[in-house]
Each structure stands twice: as C-alpha cells, then as structure tokens.
PDB file of C-alpha atoms in Angstrom:
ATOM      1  CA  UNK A 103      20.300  -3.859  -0.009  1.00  0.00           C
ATOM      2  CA  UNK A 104      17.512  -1.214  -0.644  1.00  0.00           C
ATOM      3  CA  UNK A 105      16.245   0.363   3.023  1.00  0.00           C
ATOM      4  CA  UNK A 106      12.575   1.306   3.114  1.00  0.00           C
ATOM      5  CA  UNK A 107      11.133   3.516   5.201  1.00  0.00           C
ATOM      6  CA  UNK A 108       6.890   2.331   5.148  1.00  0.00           C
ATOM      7  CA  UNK A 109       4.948   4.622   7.275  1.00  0.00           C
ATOM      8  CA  UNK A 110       1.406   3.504   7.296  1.00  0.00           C
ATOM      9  CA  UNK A 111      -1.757   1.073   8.750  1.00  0.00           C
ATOM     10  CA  UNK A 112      -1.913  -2.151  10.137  1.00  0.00           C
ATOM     11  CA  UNK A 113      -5.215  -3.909  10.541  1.00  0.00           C
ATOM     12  CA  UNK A 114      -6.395  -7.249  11.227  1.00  0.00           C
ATOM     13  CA  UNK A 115      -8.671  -7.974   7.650  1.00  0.00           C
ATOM     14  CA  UNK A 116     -11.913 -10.156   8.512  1.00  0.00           C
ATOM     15  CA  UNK A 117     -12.230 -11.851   4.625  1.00  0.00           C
ATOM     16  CA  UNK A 118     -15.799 -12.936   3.356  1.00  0.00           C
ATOM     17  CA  UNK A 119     -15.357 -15.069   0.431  1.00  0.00           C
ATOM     18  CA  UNK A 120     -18.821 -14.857  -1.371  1.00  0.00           C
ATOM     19  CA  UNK A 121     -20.152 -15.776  -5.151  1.00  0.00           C
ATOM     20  CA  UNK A 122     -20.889 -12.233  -5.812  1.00  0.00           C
ATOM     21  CA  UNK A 123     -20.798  -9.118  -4.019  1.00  0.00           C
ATOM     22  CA  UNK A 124     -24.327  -7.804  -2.212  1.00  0.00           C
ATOM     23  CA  UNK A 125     -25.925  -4.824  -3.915  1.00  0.00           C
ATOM     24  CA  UNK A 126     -27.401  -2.124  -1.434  1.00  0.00           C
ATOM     25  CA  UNK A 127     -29.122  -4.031   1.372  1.00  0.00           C
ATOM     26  CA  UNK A 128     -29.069  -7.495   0.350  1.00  0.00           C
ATOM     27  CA  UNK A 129     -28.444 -10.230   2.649  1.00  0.00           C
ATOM     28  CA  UNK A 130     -25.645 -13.030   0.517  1.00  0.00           C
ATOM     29  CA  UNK A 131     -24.819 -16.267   2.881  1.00  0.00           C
ATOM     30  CA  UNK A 132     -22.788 -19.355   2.378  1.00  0.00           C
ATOM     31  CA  UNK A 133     -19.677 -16.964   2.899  1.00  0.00           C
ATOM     32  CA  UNK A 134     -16.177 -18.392   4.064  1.00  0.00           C
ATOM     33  CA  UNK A 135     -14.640 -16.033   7.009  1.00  0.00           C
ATOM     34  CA  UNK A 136     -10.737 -15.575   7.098  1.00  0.00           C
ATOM     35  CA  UNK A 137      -9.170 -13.796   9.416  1.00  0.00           C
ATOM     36  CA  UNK A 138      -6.169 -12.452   7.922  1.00  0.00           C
ATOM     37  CA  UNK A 139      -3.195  -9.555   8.533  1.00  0.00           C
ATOM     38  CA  UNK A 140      -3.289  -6.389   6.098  1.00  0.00           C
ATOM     39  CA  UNK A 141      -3.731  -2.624   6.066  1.00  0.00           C
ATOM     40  CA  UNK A 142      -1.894  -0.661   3.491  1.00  0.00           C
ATOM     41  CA  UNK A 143       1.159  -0.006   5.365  1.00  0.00           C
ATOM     42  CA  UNK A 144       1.611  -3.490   6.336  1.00  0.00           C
ATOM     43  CA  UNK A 145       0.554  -4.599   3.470  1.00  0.00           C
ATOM     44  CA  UNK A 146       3.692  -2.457   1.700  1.00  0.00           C
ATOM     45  CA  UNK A 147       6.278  -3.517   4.105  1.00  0.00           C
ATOM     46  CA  UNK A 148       5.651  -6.853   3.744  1.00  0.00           C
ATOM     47  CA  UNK A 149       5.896  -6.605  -0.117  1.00  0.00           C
ATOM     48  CA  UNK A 150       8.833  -4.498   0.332  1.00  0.00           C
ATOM     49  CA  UNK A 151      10.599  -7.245   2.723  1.00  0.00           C
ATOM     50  CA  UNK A 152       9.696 -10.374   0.061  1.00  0.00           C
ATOM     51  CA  UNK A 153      11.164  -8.482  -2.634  1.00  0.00           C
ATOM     52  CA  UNK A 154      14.398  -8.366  -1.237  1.00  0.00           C
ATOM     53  CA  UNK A 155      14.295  -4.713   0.521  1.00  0.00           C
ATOM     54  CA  UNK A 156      15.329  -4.130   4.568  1.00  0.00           C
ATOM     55  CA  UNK A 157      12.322  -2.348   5.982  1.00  0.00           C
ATOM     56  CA  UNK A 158      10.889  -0.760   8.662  1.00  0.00           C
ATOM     57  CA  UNK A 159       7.871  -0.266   9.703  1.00  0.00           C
ATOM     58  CA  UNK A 160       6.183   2.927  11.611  1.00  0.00           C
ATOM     59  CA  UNK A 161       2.704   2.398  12.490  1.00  0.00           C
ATOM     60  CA  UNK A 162       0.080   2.020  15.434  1.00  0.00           C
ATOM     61  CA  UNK A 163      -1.559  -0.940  16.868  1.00  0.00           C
ATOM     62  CA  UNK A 164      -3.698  -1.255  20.135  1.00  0.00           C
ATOM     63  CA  UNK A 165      -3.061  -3.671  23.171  1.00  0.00           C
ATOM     64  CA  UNK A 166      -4.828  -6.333  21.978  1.00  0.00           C
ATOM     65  CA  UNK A 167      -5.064  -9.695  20.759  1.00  0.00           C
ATOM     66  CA  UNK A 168      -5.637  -8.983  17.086  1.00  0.00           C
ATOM     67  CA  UNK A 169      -2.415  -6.423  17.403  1.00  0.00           C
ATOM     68  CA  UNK A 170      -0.322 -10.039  17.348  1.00  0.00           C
ATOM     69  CA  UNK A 171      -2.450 -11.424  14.719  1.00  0.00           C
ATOM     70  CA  UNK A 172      -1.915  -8.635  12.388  1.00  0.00           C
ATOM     71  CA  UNK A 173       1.851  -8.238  12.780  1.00  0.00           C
ATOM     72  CA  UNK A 174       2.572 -11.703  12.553  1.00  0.00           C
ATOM     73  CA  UNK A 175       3.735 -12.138   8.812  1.00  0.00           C
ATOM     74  CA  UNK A 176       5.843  -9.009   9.031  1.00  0.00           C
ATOM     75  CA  UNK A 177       7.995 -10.052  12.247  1.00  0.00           C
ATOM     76  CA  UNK A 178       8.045 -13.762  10.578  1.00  0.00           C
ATOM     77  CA  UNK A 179       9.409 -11.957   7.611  1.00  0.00           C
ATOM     78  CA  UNK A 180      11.670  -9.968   9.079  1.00  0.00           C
ATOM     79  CA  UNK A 181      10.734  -6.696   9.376  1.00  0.00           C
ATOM     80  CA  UNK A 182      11.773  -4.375  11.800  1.00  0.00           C
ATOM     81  CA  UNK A 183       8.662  -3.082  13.584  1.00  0.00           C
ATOM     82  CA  UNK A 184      10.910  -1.312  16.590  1.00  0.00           C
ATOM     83  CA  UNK A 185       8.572   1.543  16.009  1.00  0.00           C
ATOM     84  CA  UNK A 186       5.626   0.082  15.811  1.00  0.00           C
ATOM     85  CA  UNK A 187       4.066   1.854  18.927  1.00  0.00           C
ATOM     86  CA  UNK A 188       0.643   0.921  21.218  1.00  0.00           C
ATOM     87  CA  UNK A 189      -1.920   2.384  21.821  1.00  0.00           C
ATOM     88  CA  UNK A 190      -3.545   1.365  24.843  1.00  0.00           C
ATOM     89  CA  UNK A 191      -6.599   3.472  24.746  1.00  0.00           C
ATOM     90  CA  UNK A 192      -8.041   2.014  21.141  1.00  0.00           C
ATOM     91  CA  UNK A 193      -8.383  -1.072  19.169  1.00  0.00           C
ATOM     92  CA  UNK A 194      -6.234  -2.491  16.401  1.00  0.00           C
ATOM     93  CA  UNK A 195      -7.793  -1.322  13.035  1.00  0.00           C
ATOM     94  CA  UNK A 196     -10.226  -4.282  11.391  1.00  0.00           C
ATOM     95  CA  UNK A 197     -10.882  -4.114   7.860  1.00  0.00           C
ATOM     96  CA  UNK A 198     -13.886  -5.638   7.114  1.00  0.00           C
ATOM     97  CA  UNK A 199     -13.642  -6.914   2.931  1.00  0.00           C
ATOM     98  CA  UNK A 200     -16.019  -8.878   1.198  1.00  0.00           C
ATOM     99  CA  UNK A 201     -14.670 -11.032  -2.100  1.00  0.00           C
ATOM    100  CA  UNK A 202     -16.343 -12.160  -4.952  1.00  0.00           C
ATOM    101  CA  UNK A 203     -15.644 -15.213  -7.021  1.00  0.00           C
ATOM    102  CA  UNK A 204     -14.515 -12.840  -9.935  1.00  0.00           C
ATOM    103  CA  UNK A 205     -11.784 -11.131  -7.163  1.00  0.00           C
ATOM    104  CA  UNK A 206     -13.556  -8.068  -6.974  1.00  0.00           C
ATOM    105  CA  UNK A 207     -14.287  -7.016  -3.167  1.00  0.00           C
ATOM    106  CA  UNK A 208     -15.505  -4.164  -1.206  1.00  0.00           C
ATOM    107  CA  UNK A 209     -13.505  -3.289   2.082  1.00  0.00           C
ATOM    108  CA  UNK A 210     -14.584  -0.906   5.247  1.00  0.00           C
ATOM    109  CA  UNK A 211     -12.398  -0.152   7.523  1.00  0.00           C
ATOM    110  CA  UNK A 212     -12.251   0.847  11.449  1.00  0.00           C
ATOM    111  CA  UNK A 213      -9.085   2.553  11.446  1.00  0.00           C
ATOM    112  CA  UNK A 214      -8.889   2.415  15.351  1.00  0.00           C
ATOM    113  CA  UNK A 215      -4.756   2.859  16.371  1.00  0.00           C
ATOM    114  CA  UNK A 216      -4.247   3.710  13.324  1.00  0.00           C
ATOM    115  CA  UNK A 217      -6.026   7.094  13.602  1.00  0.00           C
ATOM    116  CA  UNK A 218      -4.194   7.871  16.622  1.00  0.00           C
ATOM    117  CA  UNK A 219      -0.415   7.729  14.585  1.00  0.00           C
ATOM    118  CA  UNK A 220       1.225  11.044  15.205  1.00  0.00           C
ATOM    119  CA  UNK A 221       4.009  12.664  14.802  1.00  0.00           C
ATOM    120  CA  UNK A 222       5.548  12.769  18.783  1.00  0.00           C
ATOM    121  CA  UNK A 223       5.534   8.819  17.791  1.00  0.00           C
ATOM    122  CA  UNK A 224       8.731   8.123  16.247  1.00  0.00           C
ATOM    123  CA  UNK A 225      12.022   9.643  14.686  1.00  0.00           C
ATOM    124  CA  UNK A 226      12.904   8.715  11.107  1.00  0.00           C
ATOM    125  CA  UNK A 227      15.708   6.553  10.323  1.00  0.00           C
ATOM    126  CA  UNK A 228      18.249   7.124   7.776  1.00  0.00           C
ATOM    127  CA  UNK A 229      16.222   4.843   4.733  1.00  0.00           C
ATOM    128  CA  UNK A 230      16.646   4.714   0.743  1.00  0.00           C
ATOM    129  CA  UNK A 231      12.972   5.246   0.494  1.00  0.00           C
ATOM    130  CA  UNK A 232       9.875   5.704   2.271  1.00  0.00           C
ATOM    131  CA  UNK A 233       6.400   4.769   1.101  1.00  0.00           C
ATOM    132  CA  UNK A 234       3.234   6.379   2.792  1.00  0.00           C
ATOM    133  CA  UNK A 235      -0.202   5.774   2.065  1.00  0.00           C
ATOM    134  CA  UNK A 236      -3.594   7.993   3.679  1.00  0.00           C
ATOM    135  CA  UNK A 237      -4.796   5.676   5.959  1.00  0.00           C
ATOM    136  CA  UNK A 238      -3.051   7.260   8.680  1.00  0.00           C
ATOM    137  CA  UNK A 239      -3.439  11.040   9.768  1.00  0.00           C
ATOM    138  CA  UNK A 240      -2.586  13.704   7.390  1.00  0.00           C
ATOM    139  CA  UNK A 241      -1.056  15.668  10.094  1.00  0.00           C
ATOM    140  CA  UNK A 242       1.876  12.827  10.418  1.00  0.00           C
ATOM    141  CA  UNK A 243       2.631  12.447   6.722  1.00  0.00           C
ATOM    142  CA  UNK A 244       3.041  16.152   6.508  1.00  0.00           C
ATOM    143  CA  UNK A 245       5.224  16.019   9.473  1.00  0.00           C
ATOM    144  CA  UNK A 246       7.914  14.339   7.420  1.00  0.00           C
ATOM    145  CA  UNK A 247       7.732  16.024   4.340  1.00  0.00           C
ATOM    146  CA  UNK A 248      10.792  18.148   4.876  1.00  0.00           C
ATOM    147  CA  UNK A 249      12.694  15.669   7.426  1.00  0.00           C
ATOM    148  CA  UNK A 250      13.262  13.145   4.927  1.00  0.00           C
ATOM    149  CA  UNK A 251      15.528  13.242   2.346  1.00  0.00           C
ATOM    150  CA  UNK A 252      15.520  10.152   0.386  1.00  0.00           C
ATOM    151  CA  UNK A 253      12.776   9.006  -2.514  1.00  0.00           C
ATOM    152  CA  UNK A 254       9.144   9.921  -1.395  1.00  0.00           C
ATOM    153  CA  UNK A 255       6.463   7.647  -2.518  1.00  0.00           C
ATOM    154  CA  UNK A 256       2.850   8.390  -1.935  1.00  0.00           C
ATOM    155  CA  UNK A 257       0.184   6.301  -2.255  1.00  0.00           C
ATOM    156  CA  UNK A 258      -2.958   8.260  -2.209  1.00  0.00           C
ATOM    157  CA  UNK A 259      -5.442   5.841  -1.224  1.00  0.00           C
ATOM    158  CA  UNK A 260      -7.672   6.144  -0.143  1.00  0.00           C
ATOM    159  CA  UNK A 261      -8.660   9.444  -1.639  1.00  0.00           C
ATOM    160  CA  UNK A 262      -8.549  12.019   0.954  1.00  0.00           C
ATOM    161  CA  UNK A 263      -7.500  16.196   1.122  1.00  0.00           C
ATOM    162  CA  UNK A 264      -4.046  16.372   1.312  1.00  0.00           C
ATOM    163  CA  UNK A 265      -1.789  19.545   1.491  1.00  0.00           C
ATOM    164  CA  UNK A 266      -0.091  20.192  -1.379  1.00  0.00           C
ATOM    165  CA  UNK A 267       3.327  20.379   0.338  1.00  0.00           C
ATOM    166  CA  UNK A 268       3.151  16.351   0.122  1.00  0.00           C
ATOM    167  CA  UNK A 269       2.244  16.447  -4.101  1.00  0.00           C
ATOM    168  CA  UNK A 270       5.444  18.725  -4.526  1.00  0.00           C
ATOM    169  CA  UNK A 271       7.607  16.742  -2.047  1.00  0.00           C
ATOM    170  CA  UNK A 272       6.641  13.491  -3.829  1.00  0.00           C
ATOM    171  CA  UNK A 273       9.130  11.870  -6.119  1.00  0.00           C
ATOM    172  CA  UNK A 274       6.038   8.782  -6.551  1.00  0.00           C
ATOM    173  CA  UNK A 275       2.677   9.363  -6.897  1.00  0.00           C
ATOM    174  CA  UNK A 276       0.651   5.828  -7.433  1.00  0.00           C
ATOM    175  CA  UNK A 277      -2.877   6.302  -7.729  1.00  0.00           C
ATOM    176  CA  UNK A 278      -6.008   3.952  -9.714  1.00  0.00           C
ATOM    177  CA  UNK A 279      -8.303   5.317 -12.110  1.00  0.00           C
ATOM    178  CA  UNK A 280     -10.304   6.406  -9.062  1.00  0.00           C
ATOM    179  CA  UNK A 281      -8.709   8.406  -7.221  1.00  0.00           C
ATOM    180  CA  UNK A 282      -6.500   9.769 -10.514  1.00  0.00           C
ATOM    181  CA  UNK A 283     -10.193  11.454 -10.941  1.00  0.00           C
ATOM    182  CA  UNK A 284     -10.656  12.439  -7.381  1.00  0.00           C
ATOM    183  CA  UNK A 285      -7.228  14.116  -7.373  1.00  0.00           C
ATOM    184  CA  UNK A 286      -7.547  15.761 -10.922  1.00  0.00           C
ATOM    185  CA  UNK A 287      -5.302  18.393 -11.843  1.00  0.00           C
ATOM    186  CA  UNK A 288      -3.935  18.389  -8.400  1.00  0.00           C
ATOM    187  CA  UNK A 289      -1.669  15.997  -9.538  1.00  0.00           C
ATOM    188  CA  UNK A 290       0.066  18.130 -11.568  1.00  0.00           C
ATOM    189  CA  UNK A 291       1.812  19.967  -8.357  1.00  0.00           C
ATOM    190  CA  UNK A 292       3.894  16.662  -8.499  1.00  0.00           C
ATOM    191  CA  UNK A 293       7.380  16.934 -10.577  1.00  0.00           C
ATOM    192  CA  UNK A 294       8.076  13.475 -10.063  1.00  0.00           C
ATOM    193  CA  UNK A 295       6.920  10.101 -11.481  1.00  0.00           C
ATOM    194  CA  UNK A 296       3.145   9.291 -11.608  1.00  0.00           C
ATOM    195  CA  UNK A 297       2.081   5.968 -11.701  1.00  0.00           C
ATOM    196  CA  UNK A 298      -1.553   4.998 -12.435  1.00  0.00           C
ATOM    197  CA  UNK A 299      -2.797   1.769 -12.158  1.00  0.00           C
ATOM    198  CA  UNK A 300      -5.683   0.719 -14.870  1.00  0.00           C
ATOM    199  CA  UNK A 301      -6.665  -2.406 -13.388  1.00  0.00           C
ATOM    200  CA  UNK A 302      -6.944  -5.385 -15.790  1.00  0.00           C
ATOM    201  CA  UNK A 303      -5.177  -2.965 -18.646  1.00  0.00           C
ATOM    202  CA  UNK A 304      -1.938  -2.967 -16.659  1.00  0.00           C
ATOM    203  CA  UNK A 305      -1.194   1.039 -15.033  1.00  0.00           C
ATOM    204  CA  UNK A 306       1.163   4.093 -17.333  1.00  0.00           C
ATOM    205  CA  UNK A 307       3.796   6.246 -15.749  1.00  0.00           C
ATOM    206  CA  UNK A 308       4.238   9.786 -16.371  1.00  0.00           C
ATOM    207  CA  UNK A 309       6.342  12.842 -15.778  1.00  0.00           C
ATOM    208  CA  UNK A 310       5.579  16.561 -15.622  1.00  0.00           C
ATOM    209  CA  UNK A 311       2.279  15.661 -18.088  1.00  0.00           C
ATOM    210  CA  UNK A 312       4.592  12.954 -20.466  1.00  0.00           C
ATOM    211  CA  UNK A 313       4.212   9.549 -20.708  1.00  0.00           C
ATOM    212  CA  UNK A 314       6.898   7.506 -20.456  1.00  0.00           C
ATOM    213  CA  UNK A 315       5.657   4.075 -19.686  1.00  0.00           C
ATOM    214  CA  UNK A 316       2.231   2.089 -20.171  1.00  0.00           C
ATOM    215  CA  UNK A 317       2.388  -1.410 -19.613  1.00  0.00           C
ATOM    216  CA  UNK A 318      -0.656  -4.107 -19.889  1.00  0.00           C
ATOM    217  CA  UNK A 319      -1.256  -6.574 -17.002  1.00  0.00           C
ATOM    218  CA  UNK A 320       0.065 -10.029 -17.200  1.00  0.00           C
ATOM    219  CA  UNK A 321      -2.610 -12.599 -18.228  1.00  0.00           C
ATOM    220  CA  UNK A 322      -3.714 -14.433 -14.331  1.00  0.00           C
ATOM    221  CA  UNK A 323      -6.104 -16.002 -13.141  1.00  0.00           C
ATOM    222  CA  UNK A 324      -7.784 -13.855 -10.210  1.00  0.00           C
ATOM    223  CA  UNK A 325      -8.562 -15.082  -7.136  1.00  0.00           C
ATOM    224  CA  UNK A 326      -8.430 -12.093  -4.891  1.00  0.00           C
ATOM    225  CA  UNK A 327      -7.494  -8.783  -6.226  1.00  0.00           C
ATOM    226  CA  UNK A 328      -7.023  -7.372  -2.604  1.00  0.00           C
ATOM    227  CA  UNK A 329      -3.293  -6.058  -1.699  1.00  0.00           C
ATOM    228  CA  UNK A 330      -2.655  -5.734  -5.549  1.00  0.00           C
ATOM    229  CA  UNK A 331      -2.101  -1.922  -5.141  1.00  0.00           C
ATOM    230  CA  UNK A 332       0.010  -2.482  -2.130  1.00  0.00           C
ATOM    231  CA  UNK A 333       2.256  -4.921  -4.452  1.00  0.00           C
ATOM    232  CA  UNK A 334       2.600  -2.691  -7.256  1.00  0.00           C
ATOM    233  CA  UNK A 335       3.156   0.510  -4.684  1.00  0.00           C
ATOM    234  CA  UNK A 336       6.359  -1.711  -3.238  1.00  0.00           C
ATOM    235  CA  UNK A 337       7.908  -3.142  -6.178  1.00  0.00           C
ATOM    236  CA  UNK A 338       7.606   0.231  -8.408  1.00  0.00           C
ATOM    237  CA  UNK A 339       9.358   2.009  -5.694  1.00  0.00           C
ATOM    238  CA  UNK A 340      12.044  -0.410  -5.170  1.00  0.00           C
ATOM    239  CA  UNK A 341      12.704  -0.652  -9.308  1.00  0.00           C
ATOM    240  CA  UNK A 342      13.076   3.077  -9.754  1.00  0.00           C
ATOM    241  CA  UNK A 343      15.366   3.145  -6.509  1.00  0.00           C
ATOM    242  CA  UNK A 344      17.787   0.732  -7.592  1.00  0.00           C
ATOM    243  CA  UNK A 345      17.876   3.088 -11.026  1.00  0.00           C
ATOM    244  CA  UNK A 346      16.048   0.430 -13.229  1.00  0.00           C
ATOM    245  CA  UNK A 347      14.349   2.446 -16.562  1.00  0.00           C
ATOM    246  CA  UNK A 348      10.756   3.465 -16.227  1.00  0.00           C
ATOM    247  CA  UNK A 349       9.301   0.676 -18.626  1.00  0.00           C
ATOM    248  CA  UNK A 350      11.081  -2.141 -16.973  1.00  0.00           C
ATOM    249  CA  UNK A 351      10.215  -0.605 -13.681  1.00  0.00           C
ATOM    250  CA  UNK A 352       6.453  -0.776 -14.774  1.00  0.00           C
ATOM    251  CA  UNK A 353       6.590  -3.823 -16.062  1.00  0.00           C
ATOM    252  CA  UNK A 354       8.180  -5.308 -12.913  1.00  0.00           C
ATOM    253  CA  UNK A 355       5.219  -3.715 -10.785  1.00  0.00           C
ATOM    254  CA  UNK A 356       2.463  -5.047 -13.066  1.00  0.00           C
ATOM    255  CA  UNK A 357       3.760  -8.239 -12.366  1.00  0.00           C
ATOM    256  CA  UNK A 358       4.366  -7.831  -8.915  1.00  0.00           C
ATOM    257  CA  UNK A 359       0.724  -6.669  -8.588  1.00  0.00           C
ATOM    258  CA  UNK A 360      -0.364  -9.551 -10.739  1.00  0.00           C
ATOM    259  CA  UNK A 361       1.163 -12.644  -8.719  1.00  0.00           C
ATOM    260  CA  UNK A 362      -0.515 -10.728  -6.119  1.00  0.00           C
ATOM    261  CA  UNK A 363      -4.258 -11.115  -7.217  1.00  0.00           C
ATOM    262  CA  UNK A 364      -3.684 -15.226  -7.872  1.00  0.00           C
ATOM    263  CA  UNK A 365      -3.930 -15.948  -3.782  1.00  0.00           C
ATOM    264  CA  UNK A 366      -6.563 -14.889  -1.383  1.00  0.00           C
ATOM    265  CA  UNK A 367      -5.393 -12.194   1.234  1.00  0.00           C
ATOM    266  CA  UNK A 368      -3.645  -9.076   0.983  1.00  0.00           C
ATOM    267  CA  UNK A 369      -0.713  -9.975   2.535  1.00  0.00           C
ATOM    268  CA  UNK A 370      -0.277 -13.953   2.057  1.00  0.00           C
ATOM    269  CA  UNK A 371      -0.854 -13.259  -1.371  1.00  0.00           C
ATOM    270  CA  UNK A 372       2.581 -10.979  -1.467  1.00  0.00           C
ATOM    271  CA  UNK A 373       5.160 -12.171  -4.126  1.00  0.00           C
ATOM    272  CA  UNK A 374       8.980 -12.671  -3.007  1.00  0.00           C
ATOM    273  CA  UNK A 375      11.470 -11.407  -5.559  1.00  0.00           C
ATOM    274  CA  UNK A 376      12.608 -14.959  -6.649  1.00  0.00           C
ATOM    275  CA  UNK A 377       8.842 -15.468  -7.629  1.00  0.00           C
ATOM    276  CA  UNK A 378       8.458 -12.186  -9.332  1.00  0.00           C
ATOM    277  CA  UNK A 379      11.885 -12.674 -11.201  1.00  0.00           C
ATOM    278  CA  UNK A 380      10.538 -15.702 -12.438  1.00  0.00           C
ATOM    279  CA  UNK A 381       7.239 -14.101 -13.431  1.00  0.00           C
ATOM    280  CA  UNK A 382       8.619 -11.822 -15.560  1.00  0.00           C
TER     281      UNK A 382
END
C-alpha cells in the first residue's frame, strides 16, 4: 500500500449554495448554508485515503468545536491524524465558499491554526510521498525540503512567493491556468513533472518544457466544482508513485477530479478508488 505523507490545512467550509454568484457588492438571498469539513490538506488526505493510499496527516487545528467537525471524515476514514497538533491560542480555519448553480464558487478563507503550523510541530515519518499545498506557512514547507526523501508534490495554491529551493526539490508541480500565470517561468526551476489543470478541457503534464500528456475532462454533470483540485492533486500523485505512465496517470486524475465536481462539498464529494476504477 502507497504511504502519503499530506502536510497541509484543515478548515471547517461554511457552503452557500446560491443561483449565481454576487458581483461586487450585491446582496443574493435564498442561499442554502452547509457546514462542511475541507481545507486543502484535508481535503488531499482524504482523497488520498479513498483511493486506497495509508496517510497521514500533519496539520493545525484550534481547541474548538469546529476542530471535531472538520476532522471528522478523515478519522472516519481512517487517517492517521497523530500529528495533527492544537493550537489553543487560535481558531480552527473557516473557509467561507459561495456556489453557484453552474458549480462555480468563490471561497475566503480565515486560515486561523493553520497559520500557526511550524516546523518545531512534528517529525516526518518514513512515507512514499508527501503532498503540500500553500495554505500553510512557507517557512514549514521549506523546512522539509531536504528532510524528505521520497516523491515531493506541490500544490501551489493558492498562489503565493515561494523559495525556489521547493520548485527544484519538487518531483510534482500541479498548478491551474491561474496560478501557471502567476508562477510564469518560475516553473521552469522544476525538473520534475508539471501538471496543469485546464478546467473543463481536462489539465497536460510536462517535463523540463515537453509535453508528455494532455488529457480532456470526462463529460459530468457539475454540481460543485470545489475540492476538484484537491482530487486530481491526490490521485496524480498516487498514479505516478505506483509507476503508472504519464497519460494513464492523467487520465486517472481527470477522472478523479471529475467524480469530484458531481457532489456538493469538497470533501464528501471525494471519489474512493473502486468508484474511480469504475469511472474510467
């Protein structure tokens, strides 16, 4: 079984399902509220665990009631949050997303614990893999650059400066269209794979400036496009870990990221492997 190392947020998502998003200070009501568990490094372990991976989790949550809340699908999943430390003196991060009826949303987020992740907060585990994203502090991804010696994903979202020490250590770089701009020819510092996801046109994976893979999106019907990153993220790092070729690797993260825009919420939406296997 694949070990995976996710280092990364937790937050408890407050959902507003709406017919359309606002534009700049428009009032829409009629919403429905959800409160539901997410934040990009949850989000990944989760994924990670349902598609048949052992993972663990390092992250930051406050003492408080929305810190149970928010882990609550991981630890019914089974994933180890043993260091998954509190933080008494701040809040559990809230994301607060608002969905349209076409799945588009936009999301703000109060990191709170999350912010406070650092480095004197864990020691790393022997894992296959490990999988950060940026919505914890630099300072701590940086920290393991060198200490870990497995595969080295990186999501980069959301966009943020980075030292380049993480771009070179990277052996997966996922990024959208977005931040693929943001990041320009910064990018290039990475030797390893880059993945970047094109939305409804599916994502392409290169290599040292070569394509080697562009796959289209499966056809879905989209409900909720949030946590489709996280699901693409999980499953393209598990594929090219367990040595499966770069287009069938792609094409098994399209669909994982698919499957994962046909439910509402990040993290209920999540495909298990069985589901994804079928999928494709």
């Amino acid at each position: 079984m694949t070990r995976i190392l996710v280092l990364g947020s937790v937050n408890l998502d407050y959902s507003a399902s709406v017919s359309r998003l606002p534009v700049p200070g428009e009032t829409i009501t009629g919403a429905t509220l959800e409160r539901i568990p997410g934040g990009k490094g949850a989000n990944q372990a989760l994924a990670a665990q349902r598609l048949g991976a052992s993972v663990q989790l390092i992250a930051a949550v406050g003492n408080d009631a929305n810190a149970d809340d928010a882990l609550c699908l991981l630890r019914a999943a089974g994933v180890d949050l043993s260091r998954c430390v509190v933080k008494v003196e701040v809040p559990t991060g809230v994301a607060l997303i608002c969905v349209a009826a076409s799945g588009e949303n936009h999301i703000v987020v109060a990191p709170g614990a999350n912010a406070m992740l650092s480095p004197a907060d864990f020691e790393l585990p022997d894992a296959d893999a490990m999988i950060c994203q940026l919505e914890v502090p630099i300072a701590t991804i940086l920290s393991v650059v060198d200490e870990f010696a497995g595969f080295f994903c990186v999501n980069l979202a959301p966009a943020r400066e980075i030292d380049d020490a993480v771009l070179k250590r990277a052996d997966l770089l996922v990024v959208n269209e977005t931040e693929a701009a943001w990041y320009g020819a910064r990018l290039d510092l990475c030797s390893g794979f880059i993945a970047t996801t094109l939305g409804a046109n599916g994502a392409q994976l290169t290599q040292r400036g070569i394509e080697l893979a562009r796959v289209r999106a499966p056809a879905v019907e989209v409900v909720d496009s949030t946590g489709a990153g996280d699901a693409f993220t999980a499953a393209l790092t598990i594929a090219l870990v367990e040595g499966m070729a770069p287009a069938a690797a792609l094409t098994s993260a399209c669909a994982a990221g698919a499957l994962a825009t046909t439910k509402r919420g990040a993290q209920p939406s999540l495909p298990t492997r069985a589901q994804l296997e079928a999928f494709t």
